[in-house]
Short mmCIF file of N, CA and C in Angstrom, two decimals:
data_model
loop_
_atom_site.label_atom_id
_atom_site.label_comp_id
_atom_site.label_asym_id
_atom_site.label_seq_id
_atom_site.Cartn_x
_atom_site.Cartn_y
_atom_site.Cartn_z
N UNK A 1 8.09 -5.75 29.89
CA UNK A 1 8.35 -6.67 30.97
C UNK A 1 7.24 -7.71 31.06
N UNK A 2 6.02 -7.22 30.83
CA UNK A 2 5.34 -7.65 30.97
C UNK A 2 5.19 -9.36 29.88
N UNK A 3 5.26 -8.92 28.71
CA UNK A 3 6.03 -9.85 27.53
C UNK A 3 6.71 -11.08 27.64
N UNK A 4 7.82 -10.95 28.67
CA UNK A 4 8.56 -11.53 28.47
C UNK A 4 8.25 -12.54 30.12
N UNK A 5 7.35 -12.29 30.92
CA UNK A 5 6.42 -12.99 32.14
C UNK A 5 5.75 -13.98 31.39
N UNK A 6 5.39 -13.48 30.49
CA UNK A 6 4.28 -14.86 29.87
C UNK A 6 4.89 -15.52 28.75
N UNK A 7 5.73 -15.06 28.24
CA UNK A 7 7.02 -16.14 27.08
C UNK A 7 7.53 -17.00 28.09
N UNK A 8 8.15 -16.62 29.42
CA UNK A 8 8.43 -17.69 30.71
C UNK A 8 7.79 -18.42 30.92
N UNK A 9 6.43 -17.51 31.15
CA UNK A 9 5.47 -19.01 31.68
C UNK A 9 5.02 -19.96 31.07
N UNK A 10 4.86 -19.52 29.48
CA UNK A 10 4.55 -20.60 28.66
C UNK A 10 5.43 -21.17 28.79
N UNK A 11 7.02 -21.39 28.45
CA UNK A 11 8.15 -22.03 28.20
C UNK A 11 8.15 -22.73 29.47
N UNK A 12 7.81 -22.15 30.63
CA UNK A 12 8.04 -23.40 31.96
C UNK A 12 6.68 -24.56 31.63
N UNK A 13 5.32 -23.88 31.77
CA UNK A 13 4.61 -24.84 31.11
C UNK A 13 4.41 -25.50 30.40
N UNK A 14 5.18 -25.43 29.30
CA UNK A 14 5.44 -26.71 28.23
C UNK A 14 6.56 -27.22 28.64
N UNK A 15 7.66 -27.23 28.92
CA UNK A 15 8.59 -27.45 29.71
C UNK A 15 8.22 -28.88 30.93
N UNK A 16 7.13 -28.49 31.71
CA UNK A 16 6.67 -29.20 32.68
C UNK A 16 5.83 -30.11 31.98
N UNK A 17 5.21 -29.93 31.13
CA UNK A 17 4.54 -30.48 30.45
C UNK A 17 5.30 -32.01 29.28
N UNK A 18 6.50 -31.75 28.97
CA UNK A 18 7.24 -32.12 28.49
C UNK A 18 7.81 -33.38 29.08
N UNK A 19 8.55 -32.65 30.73
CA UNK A 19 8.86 -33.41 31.29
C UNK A 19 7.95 -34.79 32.34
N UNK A 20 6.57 -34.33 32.10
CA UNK A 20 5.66 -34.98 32.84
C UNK A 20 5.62 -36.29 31.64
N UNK A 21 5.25 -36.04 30.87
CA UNK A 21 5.46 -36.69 29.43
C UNK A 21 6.28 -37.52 29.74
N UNK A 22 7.65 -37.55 29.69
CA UNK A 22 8.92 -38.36 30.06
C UNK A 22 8.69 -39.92 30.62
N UNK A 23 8.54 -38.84 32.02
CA UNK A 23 8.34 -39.23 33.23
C UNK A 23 7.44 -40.33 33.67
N UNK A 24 6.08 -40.30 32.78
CA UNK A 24 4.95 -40.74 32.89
C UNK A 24 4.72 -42.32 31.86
N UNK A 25 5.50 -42.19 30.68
CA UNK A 25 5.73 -42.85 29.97
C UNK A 25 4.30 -42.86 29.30
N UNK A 26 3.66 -42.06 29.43
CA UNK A 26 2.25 -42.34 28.66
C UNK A 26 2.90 -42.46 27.12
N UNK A 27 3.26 -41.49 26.36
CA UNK A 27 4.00 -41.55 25.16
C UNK A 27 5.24 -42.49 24.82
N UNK A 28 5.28 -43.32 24.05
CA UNK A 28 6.92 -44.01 24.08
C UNK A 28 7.69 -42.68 23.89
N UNK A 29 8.93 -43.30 24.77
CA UNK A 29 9.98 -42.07 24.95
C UNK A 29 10.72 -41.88 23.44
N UNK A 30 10.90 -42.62 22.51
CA UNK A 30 11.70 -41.64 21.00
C UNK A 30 10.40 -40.55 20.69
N UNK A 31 9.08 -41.38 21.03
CA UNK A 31 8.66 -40.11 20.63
C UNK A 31 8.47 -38.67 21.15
N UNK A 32 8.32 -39.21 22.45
CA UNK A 32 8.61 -37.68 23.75
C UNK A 32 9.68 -37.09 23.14
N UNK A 33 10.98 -37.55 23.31
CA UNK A 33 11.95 -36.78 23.17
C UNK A 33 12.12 -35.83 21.51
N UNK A 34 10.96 -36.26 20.37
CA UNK A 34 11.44 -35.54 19.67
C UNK A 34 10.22 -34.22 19.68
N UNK A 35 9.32 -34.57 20.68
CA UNK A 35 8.53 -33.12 20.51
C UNK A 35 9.05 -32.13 20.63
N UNK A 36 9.56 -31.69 21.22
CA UNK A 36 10.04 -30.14 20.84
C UNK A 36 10.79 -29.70 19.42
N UNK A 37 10.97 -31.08 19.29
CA UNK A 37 11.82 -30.17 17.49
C UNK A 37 10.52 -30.10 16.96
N UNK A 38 9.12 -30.90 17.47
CA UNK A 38 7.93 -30.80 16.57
C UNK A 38 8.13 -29.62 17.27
N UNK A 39 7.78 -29.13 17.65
CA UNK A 39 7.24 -27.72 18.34
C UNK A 39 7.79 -26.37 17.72
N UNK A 40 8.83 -26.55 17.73
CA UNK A 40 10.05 -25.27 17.23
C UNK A 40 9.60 -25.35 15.34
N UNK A 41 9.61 -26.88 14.80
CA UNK A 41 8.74 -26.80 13.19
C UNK A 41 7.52 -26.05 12.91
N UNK A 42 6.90 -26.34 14.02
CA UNK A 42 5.09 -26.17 14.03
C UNK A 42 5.13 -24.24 14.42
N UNK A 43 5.48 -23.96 15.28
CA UNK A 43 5.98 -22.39 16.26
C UNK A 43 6.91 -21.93 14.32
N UNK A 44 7.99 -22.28 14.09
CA UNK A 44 8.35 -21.84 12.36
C UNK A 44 7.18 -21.93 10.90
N UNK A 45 6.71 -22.54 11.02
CA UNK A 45 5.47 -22.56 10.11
C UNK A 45 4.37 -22.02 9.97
N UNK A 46 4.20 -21.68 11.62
CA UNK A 46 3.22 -20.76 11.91
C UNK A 46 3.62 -19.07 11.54
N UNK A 47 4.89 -18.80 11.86
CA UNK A 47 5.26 -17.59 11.63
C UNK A 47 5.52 -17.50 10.18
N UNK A 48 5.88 -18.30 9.45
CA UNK A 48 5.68 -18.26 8.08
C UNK A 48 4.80 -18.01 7.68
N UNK A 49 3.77 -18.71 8.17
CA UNK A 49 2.13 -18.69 7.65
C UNK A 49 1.42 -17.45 7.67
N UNK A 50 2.07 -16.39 9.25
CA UNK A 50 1.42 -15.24 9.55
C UNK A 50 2.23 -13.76 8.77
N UNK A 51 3.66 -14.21 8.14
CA UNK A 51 4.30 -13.66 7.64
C UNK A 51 3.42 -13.55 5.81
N UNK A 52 2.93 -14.51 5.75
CA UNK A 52 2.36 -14.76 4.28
C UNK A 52 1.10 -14.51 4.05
N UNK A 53 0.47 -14.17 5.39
CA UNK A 53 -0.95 -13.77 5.26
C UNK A 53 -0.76 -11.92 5.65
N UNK A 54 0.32 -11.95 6.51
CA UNK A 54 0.23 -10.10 6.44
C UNK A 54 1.31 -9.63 4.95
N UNK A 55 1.82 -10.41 4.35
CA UNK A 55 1.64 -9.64 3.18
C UNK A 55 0.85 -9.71 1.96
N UNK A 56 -0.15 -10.65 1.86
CA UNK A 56 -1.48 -10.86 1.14
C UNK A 56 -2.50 -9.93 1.81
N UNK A 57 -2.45 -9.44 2.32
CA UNK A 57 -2.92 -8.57 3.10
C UNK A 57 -2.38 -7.29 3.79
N UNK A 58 -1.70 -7.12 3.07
CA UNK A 58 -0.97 -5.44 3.25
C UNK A 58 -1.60 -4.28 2.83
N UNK A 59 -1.99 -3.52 3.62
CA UNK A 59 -2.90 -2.16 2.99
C UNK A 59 -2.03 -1.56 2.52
N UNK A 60 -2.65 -0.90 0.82
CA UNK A 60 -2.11 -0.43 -0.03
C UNK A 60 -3.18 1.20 0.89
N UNK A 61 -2.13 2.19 0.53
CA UNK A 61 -2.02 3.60 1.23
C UNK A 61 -2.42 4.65 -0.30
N UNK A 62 -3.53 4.73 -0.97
CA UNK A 62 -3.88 5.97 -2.16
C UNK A 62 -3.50 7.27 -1.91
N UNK A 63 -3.88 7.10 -0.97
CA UNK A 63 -3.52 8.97 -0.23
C UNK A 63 -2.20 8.84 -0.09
N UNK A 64 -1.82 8.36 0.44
CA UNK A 64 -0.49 8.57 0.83
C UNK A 64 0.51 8.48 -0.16
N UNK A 65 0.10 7.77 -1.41
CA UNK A 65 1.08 7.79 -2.61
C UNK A 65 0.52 8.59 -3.22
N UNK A 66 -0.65 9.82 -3.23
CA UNK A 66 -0.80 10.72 -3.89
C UNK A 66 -0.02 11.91 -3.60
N UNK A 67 0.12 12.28 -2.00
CA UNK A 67 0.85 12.82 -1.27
C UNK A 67 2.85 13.24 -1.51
N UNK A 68 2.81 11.47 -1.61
CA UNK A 68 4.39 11.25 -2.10
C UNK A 68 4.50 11.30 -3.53
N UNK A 69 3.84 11.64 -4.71
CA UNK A 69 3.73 12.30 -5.66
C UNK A 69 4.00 13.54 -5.75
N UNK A 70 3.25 14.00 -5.04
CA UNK A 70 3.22 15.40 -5.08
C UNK A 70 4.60 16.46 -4.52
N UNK A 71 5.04 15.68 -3.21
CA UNK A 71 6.33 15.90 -2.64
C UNK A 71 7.33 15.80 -3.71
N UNK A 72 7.54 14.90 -4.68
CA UNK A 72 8.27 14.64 -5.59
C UNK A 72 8.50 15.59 -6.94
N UNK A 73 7.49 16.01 -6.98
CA UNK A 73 6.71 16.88 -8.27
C UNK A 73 7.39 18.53 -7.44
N UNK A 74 7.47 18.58 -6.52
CA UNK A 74 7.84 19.66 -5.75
C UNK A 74 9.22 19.89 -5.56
N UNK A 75 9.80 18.48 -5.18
CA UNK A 75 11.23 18.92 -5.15
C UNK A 75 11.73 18.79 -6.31
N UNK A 76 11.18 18.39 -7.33
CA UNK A 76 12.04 18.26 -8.93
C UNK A 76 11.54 19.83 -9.06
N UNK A 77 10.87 20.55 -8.91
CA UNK A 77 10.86 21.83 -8.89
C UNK A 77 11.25 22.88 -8.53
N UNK A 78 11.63 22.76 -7.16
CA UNK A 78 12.69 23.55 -6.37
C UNK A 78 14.11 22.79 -6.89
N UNK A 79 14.52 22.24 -6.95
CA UNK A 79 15.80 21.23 -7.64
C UNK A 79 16.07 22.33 -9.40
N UNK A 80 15.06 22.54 -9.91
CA UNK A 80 15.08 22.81 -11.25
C UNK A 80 15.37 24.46 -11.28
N UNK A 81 14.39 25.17 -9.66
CA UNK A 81 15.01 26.44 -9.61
C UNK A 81 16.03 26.84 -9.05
N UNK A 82 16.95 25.86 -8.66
CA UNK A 82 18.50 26.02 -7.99
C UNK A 82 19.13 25.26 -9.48
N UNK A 83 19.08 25.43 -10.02
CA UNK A 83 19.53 24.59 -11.07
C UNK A 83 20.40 23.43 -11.20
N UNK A 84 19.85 22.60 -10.58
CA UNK A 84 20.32 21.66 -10.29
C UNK A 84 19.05 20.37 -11.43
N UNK A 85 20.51 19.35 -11.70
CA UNK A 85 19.69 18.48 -12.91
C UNK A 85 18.97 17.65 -12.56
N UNK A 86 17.84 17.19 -12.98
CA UNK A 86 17.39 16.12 -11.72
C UNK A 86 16.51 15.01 -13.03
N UNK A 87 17.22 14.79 -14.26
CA UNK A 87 16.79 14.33 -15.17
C UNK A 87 16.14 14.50 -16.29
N UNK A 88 15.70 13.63 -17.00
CA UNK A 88 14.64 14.06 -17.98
C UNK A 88 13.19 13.50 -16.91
N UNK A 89 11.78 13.70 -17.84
CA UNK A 89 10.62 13.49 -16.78
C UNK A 89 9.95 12.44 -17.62
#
């Protein structure tokens, strides 16, 4: 709940922010009106960006694929004493 209080408040504050913009004419208005598609580009690029840095950066797990080795090595073993085929190795 808490989450979704401050996704609001940002969105009203840029929002207000937006519309003060307008309003104010400090900016010529074609260009006011196309900030938010900048925004929604810039907000997509960014998540790209953080999408491309957590998988350049993905912890690789040793133990844990030694582990899931071993599980494997185990059930081709129990598999082999029910006789059941479970390939060549």
């Amino acid at each position: 709940m808490k989450h979704i209080i401050k996704i609001m408040s940002l969105l009203v504050s840029v929002s207000a922010f937006w519309i003060s913009l307008l309003l104010t004419s400090i900016i010529p208005e074609s260009y006011t009106l196309l900030l938010p598609i900048y925004l929604i580009v810039s907000l997509g690029c960014y998540g790209l960006l953080m999408v491309g840095i957590g998988l350049m950066r993905f912890p690789t797990c040793p133990y844990e694929s030694v582990l899931l080795q071993q599980d494997i090595v185990e059930a081709k073993e129990f598999l082999k004493e029910n006789e059941v085929d479970v390939g060549s190795d």
